[in-house]
Amino acid sequence: MNHLIVVAHPAIESFTMALSRAYAGELEALGHTQRTRDLYRMGFDPVLAAHEILPVSTAHPASADVVAAQDEIRWADALTVIYPLWWLSMPAMMKGYVDRVFARGFAYESVNGSVHGLLSGKAAVSITVSGAPLPMLVKSGDWAAVQALQDTHILRAAGFKFLEHLHFDEVAPQLSAEIGDQHLTQVRACARRHFGESATGGRLAS
Ligand SMILES: Cc1cc2nc3c(=O)[nH]c(=O)nc-3n(C[C@H](O)[C@H](O)[C@H](O)COP(=O)(O)O)c2cc1C
């Protein structure tokens, strides 16, 4: 399978980036092809331009970087997004990627007010990190909001088969090496769970 991993974190040595490397490495060890798009290091422009709101036409052609990013999603059988929760949402860099790349006519279409996703046949996995404990986020209702807005409103709405939202909570700069290693083991297990020999969830093409 072809995998596109899109990751957003400004610090290369962050836990988020370590998760991305471990997940990508495990996919390759399983014999899959992966492309990681590290939005900060590639200098992705997250700012939606006025002309990009309009339907693509000869007068309003799609931006070259958006076309390239959309081609990568077309190429992929599975998309995995990886980012920390900032203010319970995705970093602006990742949100800008969604705003620009998940454009109308590519990720979704809207007819008479009814929206349908155009990316069916592909799988999606979401991997996030928070400082707060997950039970606290669940109790406050914040976790339901995260799932509704990020997993359902974006990935499921675009037509992806949503396989898992894997979340790592209580991640702080002083995270012990032991816990960090356990988390990296978990993210590798996530790749095997969905895309390993005995997995069925990610095998959409066959
Ligand atoms: C701007 C900013 C906003 C954050 N907002 C939240 C938040 O709303 N809830 C939360 O649990 N953690 C929040 N955090 C903490 C991060 O989610 C994450 O735990 C932390 O960045 C550690 O992961 P890292 O090493 O990959 O950066 C925030 C961090 C930053 C820098």
Short mmCIF file of C-alpha atoms and ligand atoms in Angstrom, two decimals:
data_model
loop_
_atom_site.label_atom_id
_atom_site.label_comp_id
_atom_site.label_asym_id
_atom_site.label_seq_id
_atom_site.Cartn_x
_atom_site.Cartn_y
_atom_site.Cartn_z
CA MET A 1 0.00 0.00 0.00
CA ASN A 2 0.98 3.60 -0.50
CA HIS A 3 0.94 5.75 2.63
CA LEU A 4 0.97 9.50 2.94
CA ILE A 5 1.93 10.79 6.38
CA VAL A 6 1.30 14.49 7.00
CA VAL A 7 2.89 15.80 10.18
CA ALA A 8 2.91 19.24 11.77
CA HIS A 9 5.31 20.23 14.54
CA PRO A 10 7.87 23.05 14.43
CA ALA A 11 10.54 21.21 16.48
CA ILE A 12 12.31 18.31 14.78
CA GLU A 13 13.24 16.85 18.20
CA SER A 14 9.65 16.95 19.49
CA PHE A 15 7.77 13.88 20.63
CA THR A 16 5.31 14.42 17.77
CA MET A 17 8.11 14.16 15.19
CA ALA A 18 9.51 11.07 16.96
CA LEU A 19 6.08 9.44 16.65
CA SER A 20 6.03 10.26 12.93
CA ARG A 21 9.45 8.70 12.35
CA ALA A 22 8.57 5.54 14.31
CA TYR A 23 5.25 5.11 12.46
CA ALA A 24 6.87 5.66 9.03
CA GLY A 25 9.68 3.24 9.89
CA GLU A 26 7.20 0.56 10.90
CA LEU A 27 5.21 0.95 7.67
CA GLU A 28 8.43 0.51 5.67
CA ALA A 29 9.39 -2.52 7.78
CA LEU A 30 5.98 -3.98 6.85
CA GLY A 31 6.84 -3.57 3.17
CA HIS A 32 4.68 -0.52 2.49
CA THR A 33 5.70 2.59 0.59
CA GLN A 34 5.43 5.82 2.58
CA ARG A 35 5.93 9.49 1.87
CA THR A 36 6.14 11.79 4.86
CA ARG A 37 5.21 15.41 4.33
CA ASP A 38 6.73 17.38 7.19
CA LEU A 39 4.82 20.62 6.74
CA TYR A 40 7.15 22.86 8.77
CA ARG A 41 10.41 21.59 7.24
CA MET A 42 9.00 21.80 3.70
CA GLY A 43 7.85 25.37 4.36
CA PHE A 44 4.25 24.63 3.41
CA ASP A 45 2.25 27.83 3.01
CA PRO A 46 -0.87 27.39 5.19
CA VAL A 47 -2.55 30.63 4.10
CA LEU A 48 -5.56 30.14 1.84
CA ALA A 49 -5.51 32.78 -0.90
CA ALA A 50 -8.70 34.53 -2.02
CA HIS A 51 -8.58 32.95 -5.49
CA GLU A 52 -8.35 29.46 -3.93
CA ILE A 53 -11.89 29.76 -2.58
CA LEU A 54 -13.24 30.00 -6.13
CA PRO A 55 -13.88 26.90 -8.24
CA VAL A 56 -10.78 25.90 -10.20
CA SER A 57 -10.98 27.24 -13.77
CA THR A 58 -8.71 28.65 -16.46
CA ALA A 59 -9.19 32.05 -14.85
CA HIS A 60 -8.52 30.64 -11.35
CA PRO A 61 -6.08 27.73 -11.69
CA ALA A 62 -5.21 25.74 -8.57
CA SER A 63 -1.91 26.69 -6.91
CA ALA A 64 0.99 24.41 -7.84
CA ASP A 65 1.71 23.37 -4.24
CA VAL A 66 -1.96 22.45 -3.72
CA VAL A 67 -2.01 20.41 -6.94
CA ALA A 68 1.13 18.56 -5.79
CA ALA A 69 -0.38 17.87 -2.35
CA GLN A 70 -3.64 16.64 -3.89
CA ASP A 71 -1.70 14.34 -6.25
CA GLU A 72 -0.02 12.82 -3.19
CA ILE A 73 -3.40 12.10 -1.63
CA ARG A 74 -4.61 10.55 -4.92
CA TRP A 75 -1.49 8.37 -4.90
CA ALA A 76 -2.02 7.23 -1.30
CA ASP A 77 -4.18 4.31 -0.19
CA ALA A 78 -3.97 5.61 3.37
CA LEU A 79 -3.48 9.03 4.89
CA THR A 80 -2.14 9.46 8.41
CA VAL A 81 -2.14 12.88 10.06
CA ILE A 82 0.08 13.49 13.09
CA TYR A 83 0.05 16.64 15.23
CA PRO A 84 -0.13 17.96 18.79
CA LEU A 85 -3.40 19.39 20.10
CA TRP A 86 -2.93 23.12 20.43
CA TRP A 87 -5.89 24.83 22.04
CA LEU A 88 -7.62 21.48 21.49
CA SER A 89 -7.25 21.89 17.76
CA MET A 90 -4.67 21.18 15.11
CA PRO A 91 -1.72 23.57 14.71
CA ALA A 92 -2.50 26.36 12.25
CA MET A 93 0.01 24.78 9.87
CA MET A 94 -2.08 21.59 9.66
CA LYS A 95 -5.35 23.52 9.54
CA GLY A 96 -3.97 25.53 6.62
CA TYR A 97 -3.07 22.28 4.85
CA VAL A 98 -6.68 21.12 5.28
CA ASP A 99 -8.10 24.50 4.22
CA ARG A 100 -6.06 24.59 1.02
CA VAL A 101 -5.65 20.94 0.01
CA PHE A 102 -9.06 19.53 1.01
CA ALA A 103 -10.68 21.86 -1.49
CA ARG A 104 -14.18 21.65 -2.89
CA GLY A 105 -14.12 19.52 -6.02
CA PHE A 106 -11.20 17.49 -4.65
CA ALA A 107 -12.10 16.38 -1.10
CA TYR A 108 -15.82 17.09 -1.16
CA GLU A 109 -18.65 18.31 -3.29
CA SER A 110 -21.75 20.14 -2.20
CA VAL A 111 -24.97 19.80 -4.16
CA ASN A 112 -28.12 21.62 -3.00
CA GLY A 113 -26.63 22.02 0.46
CA SER A 114 -25.78 18.33 0.77
CA VAL A 115 -22.06 17.63 1.20
CA HIS A 116 -20.46 14.37 0.14
CA GLY A 117 -16.84 13.26 0.34
CA LEU A 118 -14.84 12.47 -2.78
CA LEU A 119 -11.96 10.52 -1.20
CA SER A 120 -13.74 7.24 -0.53
CA GLY A 121 -11.71 4.06 -1.01
CA LYS A 122 -8.88 5.45 1.10
CA ALA A 123 -8.15 4.85 4.78
CA ALA A 124 -7.25 7.46 7.39
CA VAL A 125 -5.54 7.35 10.77
CA SER A 126 -5.18 10.26 13.16
CA ILE A 127 -2.39 10.43 15.75
CA THR A 128 -2.38 13.28 18.26
CA VAL A 129 -0.62 14.40 21.42
CA SER A 130 -1.86 16.47 24.35
CA GLY A 131 -0.47 17.82 27.58
CA ALA A 132 -3.76 17.18 29.39
CA PRO A 133 -4.79 13.71 30.60
CA LEU A 134 -7.31 12.06 28.26
CA PRO A 135 -9.81 11.24 31.06
CA MET A 136 -9.97 14.97 31.85
CA LEU A 137 -10.62 15.80 28.18
CA VAL A 138 -13.33 13.12 28.02
CA LYS A 139 -15.00 14.31 31.23
CA SER A 140 -15.14 17.94 30.09
CA GLY A 141 -16.60 17.01 26.70
CA ASP A 142 -13.51 18.37 24.96
CA TRP A 143 -12.55 14.97 23.56
CA ALA A 144 -15.96 14.55 21.89
CA ALA A 145 -15.42 17.96 20.28
CA VAL A 146 -11.98 16.95 19.03
CA GLN A 147 -13.41 13.78 17.49
CA ALA A 148 -16.41 15.55 15.97
CA LEU A 149 -14.44 18.42 14.45
CA GLN A 150 -11.24 16.69 13.39
CA ASP A 151 -12.05 13.01 12.75
CA THR A 152 -15.65 13.28 11.59
CA HIS A 153 -16.04 16.75 10.13
CA ILE A 154 -12.78 16.54 8.14
CA LEU A 155 -11.63 12.97 7.50
CA ARG A 156 -14.89 11.01 7.53
CA ALA A 157 -16.70 13.82 5.71
CA ALA A 158 -14.10 13.70 2.94
CA GLY A 159 -14.96 10.02 2.47
CA PHE A 160 -12.05 8.32 4.20
CA LYS A 161 -12.57 5.04 6.01
CA PHE A 162 -11.50 6.25 9.46
CA LEU A 163 -9.47 3.48 11.11
CA GLU A 164 -8.30 4.93 14.41
CA HIS A 165 -7.59 8.05 16.40
CA LEU A 166 -4.54 7.14 18.49
CA HIS A 167 -3.92 9.70 21.20
CA PHE A 168 -0.98 10.18 23.57
CA ASP A 169 -1.87 12.23 26.63
CA GLU A 170 0.16 13.84 29.39
CA VAL A 171 3.05 14.48 27.02
CA ALA A 172 5.28 17.17 28.51
CA PRO A 173 8.91 18.17 27.92
CA GLN A 174 9.92 16.13 31.00
CA LEU A 175 8.39 12.90 29.62
CA SER A 176 10.56 10.03 30.84
CA ALA A 177 12.55 8.00 28.33
CA GLU A 178 10.70 4.90 29.54
CA ILE A 179 7.23 6.31 28.85
CA GLY A 180 8.46 7.80 25.58
CA ASP A 181 9.69 4.39 24.45
CA GLN A 182 6.36 2.82 25.43
CA HIS A 183 4.55 5.37 23.31
CA LEU A 184 6.80 4.70 20.32
CA THR A 185 6.06 0.97 20.75
CA GLN A 186 2.34 1.83 20.69
CA VAL A 187 2.57 3.87 17.51
CA ARG A 188 4.43 1.03 15.76
CA ALA A 189 1.72 -1.37 16.98
CA CYS A 190 -0.90 0.95 15.46
CA ALA A 191 0.79 0.61 12.05
CA ARG A 192 0.86 -3.19 12.40
CA ARG A 193 -2.74 -3.33 13.68
CA HIS A 194 -4.10 -1.72 10.54
CA PHE A 195 -1.52 -2.49 7.88
CA GLY A 196 0.32 -5.61 9.06
CA GLU A 197 -0.05 -9.10 7.60
CA SER A 198 -3.08 -10.02 9.69
CA ALA A 199 -4.80 -6.63 9.44
CA THR A 200 -7.87 -6.11 7.33
CA GLY A 201 -8.89 -2.54 8.14
CA GLY A 202 -6.49 -0.82 5.78
CA ARG A 203 -6.84 -3.27 2.91
CA LEU A 204 -9.39 -1.37 0.93
CA ALA A 205 -8.07 -1.92 -2.57
CA SER A 206 -8.44 -5.71 -2.68
C1 LIG B 1 0.40 26.58 21.47
C2 LIG B 1 0.16 25.35 22.29
C3 LIG B 1 -1.13 25.06 22.68
C4 LIG B 1 -1.40 23.89 23.41
N1 LIG B 1 -2.69 23.61 23.75
C5 LIG B 1 -2.96 22.48 24.41
C6 LIG B 1 -4.30 22.17 24.76
O1 LIG B 1 -5.25 22.90 24.45
N2 LIG B 1 -4.53 21.02 25.43
C7 LIG B 1 -3.53 20.18 25.79
O2 LIG B 1 -3.79 19.14 26.39
N3 LIG B 1 -2.24 20.42 25.44
C8 LIG B 1 -1.92 21.56 24.78
N4 LIG B 1 -0.63 21.84 24.44
C9 LIG B 1 0.42 20.82 24.72
C10 LIG B 1 0.69 19.93 23.46
O3 LIG B 1 -0.49 19.31 23.01
C11 LIG B 1 1.71 18.77 23.61
O4 LIG B 1 1.40 17.99 24.70
C12 LIG B 1 3.09 19.23 23.78
O5 LIG B 1 3.36 20.08 22.69
C13 LIG B 1 4.11 18.06 23.88
O6 LIG B 1 4.29 17.38 22.65
P1 LIG B 1 5.53 17.70 21.71
O7 LIG B 1 6.81 17.31 22.42
O8 LIG B 1 5.34 16.90 20.48
O9 LIG B 1 5.47 19.19 21.48
C14 LIG B 1 -0.33 23.01 23.75
C15 LIG B 1 0.98 23.32 23.36
C16 LIG B 1 1.23 24.46 22.64
C17 LIG B 1 2.64 24.78 22.23
#
